[in-house]
Tab-separated table of C-alpha atoms in Angstrom:
chain	number	residue	atom	x	y	z
A	3	UNK	CA	0.044	-0.082	0.120
A	4	UNK	CA	1.290	3.353	-0.952
A	5	UNK	CA	0.462	6.963	-0.051
A	6	UNK	CA	-0.260	9.950	-2.485
A	7	UNK	CA	-0.429	13.847	-1.160
A	8	UNK	CA	-1.932	16.041	-3.145
A	9	UNK	CA	-1.908	19.208	-4.335
A	10	UNK	CA	-1.034	17.723	-7.463
A	11	UNK	CA	-1.955	19.133	-10.872
A	12	UNK	CA	-1.396	16.081	-13.503
A	13	UNK	CA	-4.212	15.097	-15.726
A	14	UNK	CA	-3.879	11.650	-14.488
A	15	UNK	CA	-4.352	12.220	-10.792
A	16	UNK	CA	-6.807	14.604	-10.956
A	17	UNK	CA	-9.205	11.682	-13.278
A	18	UNK	CA	-8.558	9.071	-10.727
A	19	UNK	CA	-9.049	11.513	-7.674
A	20	UNK	CA	-12.461	12.069	-9.672
A	21	UNK	CA	-13.425	8.719	-9.897
A	22	UNK	CA	-12.690	7.840	-6.217
A	23	UNK	CA	-14.630	10.188	-5.373
A	24	UNK	CA	-17.360	9.954	-7.429
A	25	UNK	CA	-17.523	6.216	-6.217
A	26	UNK	CA	-17.626	7.221	-2.578
A	27	UNK	CA	-20.499	9.042	-3.318
A	28	UNK	CA	-22.591	6.315	-4.834
A	29	UNK	CA	-21.013	3.608	-2.730
A	30	UNK	CA	-22.181	5.540	0.463
A	31	UNK	CA	-24.174	8.437	0.113
A	32	UNK	CA	-24.810	8.878	3.543
A	33	UNK	CA	-21.672	9.455	4.977
A	34	UNK	CA	-21.294	12.662	2.660
A	35	UNK	CA	-22.532	16.308	2.828
A	36	UNK	CA	-22.763	16.111	-0.984
A	37	UNK	CA	-24.490	14.031	-3.519
A	38	UNK	CA	-23.425	11.759	-6.670
A	39	UNK	CA	-25.569	14.250	-8.598
A	40	UNK	CA	-24.280	17.493	-7.392
A	41	UNK	CA	-20.837	16.246	-8.175
A	42	UNK	CA	-20.921	14.769	-11.403
A	43	UNK	CA	-21.904	17.966	-12.762
A	44	UNK	CA	-18.110	19.624	-11.496
A	45	UNK	CA	-16.064	21.298	-14.518
A	46	UNK	CA	-12.200	20.078	-14.776
A	47	UNK	CA	-11.430	23.431	-13.068
A	48	UNK	CA	-13.782	22.708	-10.185
A	49	UNK	CA	-12.032	19.138	-9.723
A	50	UNK	CA	-8.810	20.739	-9.752
A	51	UNK	CA	-9.673	23.477	-7.493
A	52	UNK	CA	-10.643	20.585	-4.901
A	53	UNK	CA	-6.856	19.629	-5.161
A	54	UNK	CA	-4.714	22.622	-5.546
A	55	UNK	CA	-5.284	24.517	-2.907
A	56	UNK	CA	-2.058	25.446	-0.250
A	57	UNK	CA	-4.563	25.378	2.685
A	58	UNK	CA	-5.271	21.572	2.401
A	59	UNK	CA	-3.971	18.176	2.158
A	60	UNK	CA	-5.572	15.539	0.162
A	61	UNK	CA	-4.306	12.176	0.611
A	62	UNK	CA	-5.047	8.755	-1.206
A	63	UNK	CA	-4.136	5.081	-0.154
A	64	UNK	CA	-3.401	3.042	-3.029
A	65	UNK	CA	-2.752	-1.025	-3.597
A	66	UNK	CA	-0.873	-3.131	-6.248
A	67	UNK	CA	-3.094	-3.589	-9.026
A	68	UNK	CA	-1.894	-5.682	-12.284
A	69	UNK	CA	-4.656	-4.692	-14.148
A	70	UNK	CA	-3.739	-0.776	-14.099
A	71	UNK	CA	-1.784	0.751	-16.412
A	72	UNK	CA	0.832	2.302	-13.481
A	73	UNK	CA	0.340	-1.100	-11.243
A	74	UNK	CA	-1.976	0.944	-8.541
A	75	UNK	CA	-5.794	1.129	-7.649
A	76	UNK	CA	-6.388	4.158	-5.658
A	77	UNK	CA	-8.860	2.669	-2.942
A	78	UNK	CA	-9.274	5.487	-0.220
A	79	UNK	CA	-9.075	9.135	0.553
A	80	UNK	CA	-8.768	12.082	2.875
A	81	UNK	CA	-8.678	15.997	3.061
A	82	UNK	CA	-7.475	17.698	5.821
A	83	UNK	CA	-8.533	21.490	5.728
A	84	UNK	CA	-6.262	24.170	7.454
A	85	UNK	CA	-7.965	27.551	8.927
A	86	UNK	CA	-7.483	29.302	5.614
A	87	UNK	CA	-9.283	26.873	3.530
A	88	UNK	CA	-12.805	26.631	6.074
A	89	UNK	CA	-15.909	27.865	5.159
A	90	UNK	CA	-17.253	30.306	7.973
A	91	UNK	CA	-20.912	28.459	8.032
A	92	UNK	CA	-19.475	24.947	8.954
A	93	UNK	CA	-17.972	26.557	11.722
A	94	UNK	CA	-20.918	28.614	13.032
A	95	UNK	CA	-21.805	26.076	15.336
A	96	UNK	CA	-18.384	25.325	17.276
A	97	UNK	CA	-18.208	29.127	17.480
A	98	UNK	CA	-21.546	29.240	19.411
A	99	UNK	CA	-20.424	26.434	21.627
A	100	UNK	CA	-17.008	28.288	22.229
A	101	UNK	CA	-15.071	25.467	20.693
A	102	UNK	CA	-11.570	26.538	19.201
A	103	UNK	CA	-11.337	30.386	20.112
A	104	UNK	CA	-8.038	30.207	20.922
A	105	UNK	CA	-6.879	27.237	18.813
A	106	UNK	CA	-6.019	26.853	15.129
A	107	UNK	CA	-8.626	24.883	13.614
A	108	UNK	CA	-7.999	22.070	11.151
A	109	UNK	CA	-10.825	20.123	9.784
A	110	UNK	CA	-10.947	16.392	8.444
A	111	UNK	CA	-13.427	15.981	5.580
A	112	UNK	CA	-14.226	13.250	2.691
A	113	UNK	CA	-12.761	10.560	4.761
A	114	UNK	CA	-13.371	7.027	2.982
A	115	UNK	CA	-11.786	3.557	2.282
A	116	UNK	CA	-13.641	1.313	-0.413
A	117	UNK	CA	-15.452	-1.560	1.087
A	118	UNK	CA	-13.513	-4.248	-0.476
A	119	UNK	CA	-10.176	-2.535	1.467
A	120	UNK	CA	-11.746	-1.877	5.089
A	121	UNK	CA	-10.673	-3.514	8.121
A	122	UNK	CA	-6.956	-3.277	6.671
A	123	UNK	CA	-5.685	-0.527	8.397
A	124	UNK	CA	-6.091	2.007	5.583
A	125	UNK	CA	-8.444	4.709	7.129
A	126	UNK	CA	-6.110	4.967	10.025
A	127	UNK	CA	-3.225	5.609	8.011
A	128	UNK	CA	-4.874	7.953	5.845
A	129	UNK	CA	-5.961	10.024	8.854
A	130	UNK	CA	-2.554	9.979	10.632
A	131	UNK	CA	-0.948	11.078	7.602
A	132	UNK	CA	-3.548	13.701	7.660
A	133	UNK	CA	-2.716	14.880	11.265
A	134	UNK	CA	0.820	15.001	10.884
A	135	UNK	CA	0.544	17.433	8.220
A	136	UNK	CA	-1.592	19.423	10.515
A	137	UNK	CA	0.722	19.229	13.358
A	138	UNK	CA	3.550	20.681	10.860
A	139	UNK	CA	1.863	23.084	8.537
A	140	UNK	CA	1.873	26.620	9.308
A	141	UNK	CA	-1.276	28.268	7.825
A	142	UNK	CA	-0.954	31.895	7.581
A	143	UNK	CA	-4.489	33.076	8.781
A	144	UNK	CA	-4.444	32.441	12.547
A	145	UNK	CA	-0.401	32.419	12.713
A	146	UNK	CA	0.415	35.993	12.404
A	147	UNK	CA	0.928	35.978	16.249
A	148	UNK	CA	3.322	33.242	16.544
A	149	UNK	CA	2.396	29.574	16.845
A	150	UNK	CA	-0.956	28.640	18.369
A	151	UNK	CA	-2.102	25.311	19.577
A	152	UNK	CA	-4.222	23.274	16.860
A	153	UNK	CA	-7.188	21.535	17.107
A	154	UNK	CA	-8.741	19.093	14.348
A	155	UNK	CA	-12.186	18.704	14.187
A	156	UNK	CA	-14.673	16.151	12.278
A	157	UNK	CA	-18.203	15.335	11.907
A	158	UNK	CA	-19.021	11.787	11.746
A	159	UNK	CA	-22.512	9.927	11.542
A	160	UNK	CA	-23.561	8.920	15.136
A	161	UNK	CA	-24.829	5.614	13.647
A	162	UNK	CA	-21.473	5.037	11.900
A	163	UNK	CA	-20.030	2.922	14.760
A	164	UNK	CA	-16.794	1.880	12.575
A	165	UNK	CA	-15.886	5.354	11.596
A	166	UNK	CA	-16.453	6.551	15.289
A	167	UNK	CA	-14.094	3.799	16.316
A	168	UNK	CA	-11.581	4.387	13.641
A	169	UNK	CA	-11.302	8.221	14.984
A	170	UNK	CA	-11.451	7.239	18.713
A	171	UNK	CA	-8.783	4.585	17.814
A	172	UNK	CA	-6.451	7.676	16.494
A	173	UNK	CA	-7.006	9.824	19.801
A	174	UNK	CA	-10.125	11.812	18.695
A	175	UNK	CA	-13.167	12.353	21.369
A	176	UNK	CA	-16.675	13.532	21.096
A	177	UNK	CA	-17.667	16.949	21.585
A	178	UNK	CA	-20.322	16.896	23.507
A	179	UNK	CA	-21.054	20.418	23.653
A	180	UNK	CA	-22.349	20.828	20.281
A	181	UNK	CA	-25.631	18.266	19.620
A	182	UNK	CA	-25.871	15.972	16.871
A	183	UNK	CA	-27.298	17.950	13.832
A	184	UNK	CA	-30.559	17.141	12.130
A	185	UNK	CA	-28.954	14.708	9.580
A	186	UNK	CA	-27.324	12.602	12.245
A	187	UNK	CA	-23.598	14.258	12.284
A	188	UNK	CA	-21.938	15.074	15.464
A	189	UNK	CA	-18.232	16.569	16.145
A	190	UNK	CA	-15.477	15.089	17.550
A	191	UNK	CA	-11.851	17.082	18.076
A	192	UNK	CA	-8.600	15.874	18.407
A	193	UNK	CA	-5.550	18.319	19.839
A	194	UNK	CA	-2.322	18.153	18.005
A	195	UNK	CA	0.929	19.244	19.334
């Protein structure tokens, strides 16, 4: 198993990311905040923008595959958003609960591993790669006054026991000060040093 780290701009990588993302939306639509129908309409520029921001990183898990031209198949992904790339509306529930006021906030999103490859530690490795990037990244938005502590947040479906267990095993804990939303997503957090 290997990992790829974006941003990257090569056309083959962009197409493979698009296929992986659309597959995730078809296979597990309830796990995401968007739909296959929405993202299938994305232009190449929109897909490129997803992968080229300097303020976030996407990590891809691959496995060997003799049937692929380059010998590998993409089977998992996770994106970590830095403070400069976070959408304000997404963060509103946190602000109302007083979470993260003195922290640089990073966000895990789009975590997915193909069902045929689950249970092999790929998800854990992807999340750990993302956490390491968050730990070492110096985002310009909040680092003007020197280094601040960092908190990584994510939302997970309350009923997604396997996903919650993965995040807990990596060190995340439930943020009970923020209620589960109407779609059943709950917040989890991890402080990184």
